[in-house]
Every structure is written in C-alpha cells, then in structure tokens.
CSV table of N, CA and C in Angstrom, one decimal:
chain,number,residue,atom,x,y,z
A,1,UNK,N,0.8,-1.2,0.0
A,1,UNK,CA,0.0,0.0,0.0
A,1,UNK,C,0.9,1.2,0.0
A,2,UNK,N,0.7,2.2,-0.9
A,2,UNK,CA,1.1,3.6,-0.9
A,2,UNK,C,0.9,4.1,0.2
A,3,UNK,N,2.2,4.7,1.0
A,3,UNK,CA,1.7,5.8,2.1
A,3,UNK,C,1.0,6.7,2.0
A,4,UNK,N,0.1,7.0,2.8
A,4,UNK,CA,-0.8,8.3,2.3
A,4,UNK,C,-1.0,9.3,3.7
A,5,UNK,N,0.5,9.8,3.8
A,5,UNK,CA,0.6,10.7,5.3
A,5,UNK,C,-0.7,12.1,5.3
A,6,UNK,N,-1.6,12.4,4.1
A,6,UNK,CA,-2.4,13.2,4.4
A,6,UNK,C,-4.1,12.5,4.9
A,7,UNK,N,-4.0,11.3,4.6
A,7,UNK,CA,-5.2,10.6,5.1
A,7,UNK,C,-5.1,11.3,7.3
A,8,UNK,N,-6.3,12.0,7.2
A,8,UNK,CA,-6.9,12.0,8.6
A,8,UNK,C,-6.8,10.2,8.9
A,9,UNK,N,-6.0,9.8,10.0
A,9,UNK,CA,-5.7,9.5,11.1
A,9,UNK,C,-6.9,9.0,11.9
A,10,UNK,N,-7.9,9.8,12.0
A,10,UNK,CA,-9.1,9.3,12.9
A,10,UNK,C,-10.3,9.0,12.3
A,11,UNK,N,-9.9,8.8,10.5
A,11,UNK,CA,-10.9,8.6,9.9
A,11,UNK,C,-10.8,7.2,9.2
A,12,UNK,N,-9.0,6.4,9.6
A,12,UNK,CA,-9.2,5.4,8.7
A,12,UNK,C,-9.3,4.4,9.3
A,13,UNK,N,-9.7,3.3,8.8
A,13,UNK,CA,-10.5,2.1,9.0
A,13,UNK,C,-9.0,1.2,10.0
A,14,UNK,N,-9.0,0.4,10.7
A,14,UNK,CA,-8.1,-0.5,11.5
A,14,UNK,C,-7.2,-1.1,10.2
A,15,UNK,N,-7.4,-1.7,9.7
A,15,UNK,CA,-7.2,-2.7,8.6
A,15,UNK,C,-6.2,-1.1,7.7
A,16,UNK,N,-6.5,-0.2,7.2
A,16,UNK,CA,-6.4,0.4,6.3
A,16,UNK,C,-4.9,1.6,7.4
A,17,UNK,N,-5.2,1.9,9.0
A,17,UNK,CA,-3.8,2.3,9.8
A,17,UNK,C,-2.9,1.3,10.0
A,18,UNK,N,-3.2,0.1,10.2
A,18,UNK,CA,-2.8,-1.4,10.1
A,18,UNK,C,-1.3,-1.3,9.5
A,19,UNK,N,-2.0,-1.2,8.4
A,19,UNK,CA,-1.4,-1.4,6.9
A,19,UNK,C,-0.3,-0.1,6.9
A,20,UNK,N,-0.4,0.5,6.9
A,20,UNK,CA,0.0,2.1,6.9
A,20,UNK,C,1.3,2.3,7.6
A,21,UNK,N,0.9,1.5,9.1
A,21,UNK,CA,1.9,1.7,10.2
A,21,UNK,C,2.9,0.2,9.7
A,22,UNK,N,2.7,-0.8,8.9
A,22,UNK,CA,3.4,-1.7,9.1
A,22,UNK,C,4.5,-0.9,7.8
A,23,UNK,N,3.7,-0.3,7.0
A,23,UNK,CA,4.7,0.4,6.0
A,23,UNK,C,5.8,1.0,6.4
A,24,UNK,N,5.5,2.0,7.3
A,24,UNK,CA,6.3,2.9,8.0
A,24,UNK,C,7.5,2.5,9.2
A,25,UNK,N,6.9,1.3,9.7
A,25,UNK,CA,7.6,0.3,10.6
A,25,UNK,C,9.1,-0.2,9.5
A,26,UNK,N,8.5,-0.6,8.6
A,26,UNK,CA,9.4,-1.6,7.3
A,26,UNK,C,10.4,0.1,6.6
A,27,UNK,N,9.9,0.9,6.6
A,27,UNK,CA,10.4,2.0,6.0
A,27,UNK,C,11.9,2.3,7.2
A,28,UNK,N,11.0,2.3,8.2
A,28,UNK,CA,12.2,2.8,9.3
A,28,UNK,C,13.1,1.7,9.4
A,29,UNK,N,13.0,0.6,9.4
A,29,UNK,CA,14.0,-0.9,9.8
A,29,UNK,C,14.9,-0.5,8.8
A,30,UNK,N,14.4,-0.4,7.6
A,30,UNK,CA,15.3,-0.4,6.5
A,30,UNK,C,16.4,0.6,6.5
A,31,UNK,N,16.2,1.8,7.8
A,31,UNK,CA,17.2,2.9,7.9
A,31,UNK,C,17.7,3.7,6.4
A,32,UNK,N,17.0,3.6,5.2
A,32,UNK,CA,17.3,4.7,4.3
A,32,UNK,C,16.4,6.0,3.9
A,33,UNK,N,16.0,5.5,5.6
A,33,UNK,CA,15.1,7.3,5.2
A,33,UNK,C,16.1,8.4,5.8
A,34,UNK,N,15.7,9.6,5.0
A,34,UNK,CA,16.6,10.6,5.8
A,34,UNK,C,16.3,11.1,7.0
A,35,UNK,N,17.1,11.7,8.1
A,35,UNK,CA,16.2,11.5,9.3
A,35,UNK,C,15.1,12.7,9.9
A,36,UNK,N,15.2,13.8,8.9
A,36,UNK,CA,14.0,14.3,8.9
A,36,UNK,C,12.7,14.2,8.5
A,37,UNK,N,12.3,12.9,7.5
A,37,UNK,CA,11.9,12.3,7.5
A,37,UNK,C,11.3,11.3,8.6
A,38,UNK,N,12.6,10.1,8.9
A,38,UNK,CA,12.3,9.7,9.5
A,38,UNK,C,11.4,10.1,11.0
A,39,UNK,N,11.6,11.4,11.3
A,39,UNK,CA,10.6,12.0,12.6
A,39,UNK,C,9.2,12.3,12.3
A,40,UNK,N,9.5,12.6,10.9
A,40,UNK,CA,8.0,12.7,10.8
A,40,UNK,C,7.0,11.7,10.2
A,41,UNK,N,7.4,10.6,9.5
A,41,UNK,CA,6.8,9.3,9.6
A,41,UNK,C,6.6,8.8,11.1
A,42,UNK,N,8.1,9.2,11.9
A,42,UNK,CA,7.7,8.0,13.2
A,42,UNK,C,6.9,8.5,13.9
A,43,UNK,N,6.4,9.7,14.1
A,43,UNK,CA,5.3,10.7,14.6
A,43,UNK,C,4.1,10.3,13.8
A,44,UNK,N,3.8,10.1,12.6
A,44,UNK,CA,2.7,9.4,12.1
A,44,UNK,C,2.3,8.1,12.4
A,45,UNK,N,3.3,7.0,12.6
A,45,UNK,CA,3.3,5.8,13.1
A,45,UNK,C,3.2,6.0,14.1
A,46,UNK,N,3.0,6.8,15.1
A,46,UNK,CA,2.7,6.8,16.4
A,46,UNK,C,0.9,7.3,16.5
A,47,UNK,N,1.0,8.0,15.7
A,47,UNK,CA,-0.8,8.3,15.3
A,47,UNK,C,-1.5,7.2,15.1
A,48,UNK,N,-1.0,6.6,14.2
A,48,UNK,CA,-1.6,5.2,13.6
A,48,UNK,C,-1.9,4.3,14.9
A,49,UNK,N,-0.5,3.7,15.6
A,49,UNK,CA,-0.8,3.2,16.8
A,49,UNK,C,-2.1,3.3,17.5
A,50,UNK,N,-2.0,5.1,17.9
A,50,UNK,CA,-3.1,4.9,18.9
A,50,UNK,C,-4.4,4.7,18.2
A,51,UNK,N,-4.7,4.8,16.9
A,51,UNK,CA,-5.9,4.7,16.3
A,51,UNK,C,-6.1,3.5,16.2
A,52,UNK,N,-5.1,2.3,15.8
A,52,UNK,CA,-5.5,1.1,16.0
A,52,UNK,C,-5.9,0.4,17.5
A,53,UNK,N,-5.0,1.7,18.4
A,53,UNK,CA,-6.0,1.0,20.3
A,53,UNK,C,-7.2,1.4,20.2
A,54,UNK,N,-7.8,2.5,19.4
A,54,UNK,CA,-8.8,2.7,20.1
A,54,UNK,C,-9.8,2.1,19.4
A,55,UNK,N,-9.2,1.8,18.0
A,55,UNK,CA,-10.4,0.9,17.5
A,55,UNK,C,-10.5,-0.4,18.1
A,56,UNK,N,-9.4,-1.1,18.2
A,56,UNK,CA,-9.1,-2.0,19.4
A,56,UNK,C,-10.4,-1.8,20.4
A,57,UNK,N,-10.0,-1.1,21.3
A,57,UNK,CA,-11.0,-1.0,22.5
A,57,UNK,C,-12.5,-0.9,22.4
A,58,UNK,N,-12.6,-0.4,21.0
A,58,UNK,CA,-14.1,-0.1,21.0
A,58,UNK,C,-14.7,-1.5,20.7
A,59,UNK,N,-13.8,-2.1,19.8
A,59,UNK,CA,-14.4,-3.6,19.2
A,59,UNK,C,-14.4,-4.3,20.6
A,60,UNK,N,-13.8,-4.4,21.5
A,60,UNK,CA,-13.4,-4.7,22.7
A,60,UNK,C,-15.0,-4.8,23.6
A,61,UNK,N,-15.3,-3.6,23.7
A,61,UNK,CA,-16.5,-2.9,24.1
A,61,UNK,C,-17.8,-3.7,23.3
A,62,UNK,N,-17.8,-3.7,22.1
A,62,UNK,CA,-19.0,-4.5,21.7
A,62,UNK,C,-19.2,-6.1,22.0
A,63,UNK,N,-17.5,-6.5,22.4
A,63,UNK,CA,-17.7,-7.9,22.1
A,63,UNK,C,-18.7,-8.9,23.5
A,64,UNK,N,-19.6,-9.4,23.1
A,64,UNK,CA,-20.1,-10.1,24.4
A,64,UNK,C,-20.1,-11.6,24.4
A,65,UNK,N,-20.0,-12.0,25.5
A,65,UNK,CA,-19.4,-13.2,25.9
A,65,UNK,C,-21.1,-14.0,25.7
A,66,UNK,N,-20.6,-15.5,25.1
A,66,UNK,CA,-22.4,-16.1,25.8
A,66,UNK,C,-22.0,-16.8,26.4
A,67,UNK,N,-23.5,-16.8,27.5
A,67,UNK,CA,-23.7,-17.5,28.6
A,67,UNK,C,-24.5,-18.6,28.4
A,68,UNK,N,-24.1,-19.7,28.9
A,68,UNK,CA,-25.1,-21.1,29.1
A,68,UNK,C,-25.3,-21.9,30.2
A,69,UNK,N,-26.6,-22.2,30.1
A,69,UNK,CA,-26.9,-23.2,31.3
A,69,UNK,C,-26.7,-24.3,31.1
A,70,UNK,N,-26.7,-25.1,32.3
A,70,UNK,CA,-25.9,-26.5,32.7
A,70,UNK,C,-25.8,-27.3,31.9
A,71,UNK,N,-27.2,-27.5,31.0
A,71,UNK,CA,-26.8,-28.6,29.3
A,71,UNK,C,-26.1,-28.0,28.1
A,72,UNK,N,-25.5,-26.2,28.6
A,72,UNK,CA,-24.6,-25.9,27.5
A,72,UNK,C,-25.6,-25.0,26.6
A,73,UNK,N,-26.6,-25.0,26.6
A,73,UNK,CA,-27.8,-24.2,25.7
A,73,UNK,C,-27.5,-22.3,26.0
A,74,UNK,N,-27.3,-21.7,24.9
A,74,UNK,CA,-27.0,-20.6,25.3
A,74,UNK,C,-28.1,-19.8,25.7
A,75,UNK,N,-27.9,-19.0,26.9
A,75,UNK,CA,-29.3,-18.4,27.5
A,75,UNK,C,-29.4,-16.8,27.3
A,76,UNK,N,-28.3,-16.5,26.8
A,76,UNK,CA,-28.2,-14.9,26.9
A,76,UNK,C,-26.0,-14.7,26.5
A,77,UNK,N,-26.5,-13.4,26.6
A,77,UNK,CA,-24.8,-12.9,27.0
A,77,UNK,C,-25.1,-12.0,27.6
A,78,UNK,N,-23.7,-11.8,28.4
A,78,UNK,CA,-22.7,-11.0,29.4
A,78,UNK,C,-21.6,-9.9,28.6
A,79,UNK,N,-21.3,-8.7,28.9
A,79,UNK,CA,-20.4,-8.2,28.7
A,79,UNK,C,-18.7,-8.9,28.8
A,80,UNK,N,-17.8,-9.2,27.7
A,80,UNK,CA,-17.1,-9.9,27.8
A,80,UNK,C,-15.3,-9.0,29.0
A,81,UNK,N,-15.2,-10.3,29.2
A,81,UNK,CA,-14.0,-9.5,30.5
A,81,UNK,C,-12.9,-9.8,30.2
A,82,UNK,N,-12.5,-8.8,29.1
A,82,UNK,CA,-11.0,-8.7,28.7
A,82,UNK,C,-9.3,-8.6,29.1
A,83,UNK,N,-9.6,-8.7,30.6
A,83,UNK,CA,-8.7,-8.6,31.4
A,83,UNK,C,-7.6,-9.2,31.2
C-alpha cells in the first residue's frame, strides 16, 4: 500500500492504519530514510498506533461473551472481561 501521510488518522478504518503503520515500521528498519523524515513518519506511526488502540478498545467494548446453562444451551450474553 502507498503511504498516504495526508489521510486524517481518525478517519481510517483499522485494517487500512494497520497497513499504513506496518509500511512505515518496514520504511524505518530499512534505515534509508533521511532522518528528517524519519521524525515525521515515526510521529505518524505513532498516530496510527493509537488509532488502532482505540479501535481495538471499541471492538473490545461490543464484544459479548455467551452465557449457558448447565446442558450448554446458550441463554443470553454478558459483557465480555477482557482482562
């Protein structure tokens, strides 16, 4: 995927900062960026991160656990405990 450092940050999909930040990860390892650059990718790659926690968390938030009674039959769900 083409980097696309003007894409808003809090508007792109997990899969799509995902992607973005592994580019940028691979860009930096490679050590041939220049290092004014490199600050300002690794400042975007740090954007990315937190966008993927928080989409993280939110999916987090929806996910609910099911619950079943004694022959296993599901009777409902619970908020799941991610701990």
């Amino acid at each position: 995927m083409a980097e696309n450092t003007h894409a808003d940050v809090k508007k792109l999909t997990f899969e799509t900062a995902i992607e973005e930040l592994e580019s940028i990860v691979k860009r930096l390892e490679d050590g041939k960026v220049p290092l004014e650059e490199s600050v300002a990718i690794y400042e975007r790659g740090e954007a990315l991160k937190r966008r993927c926690d928080e989409l993280l968390r939110q999916a987090e938030a929806r996910v609910d656990k099911i619950t079943t009674d004694s022959t296993g039959k599901a009777i409902g769900t619970e908020p799941l405990d991610v701990q």
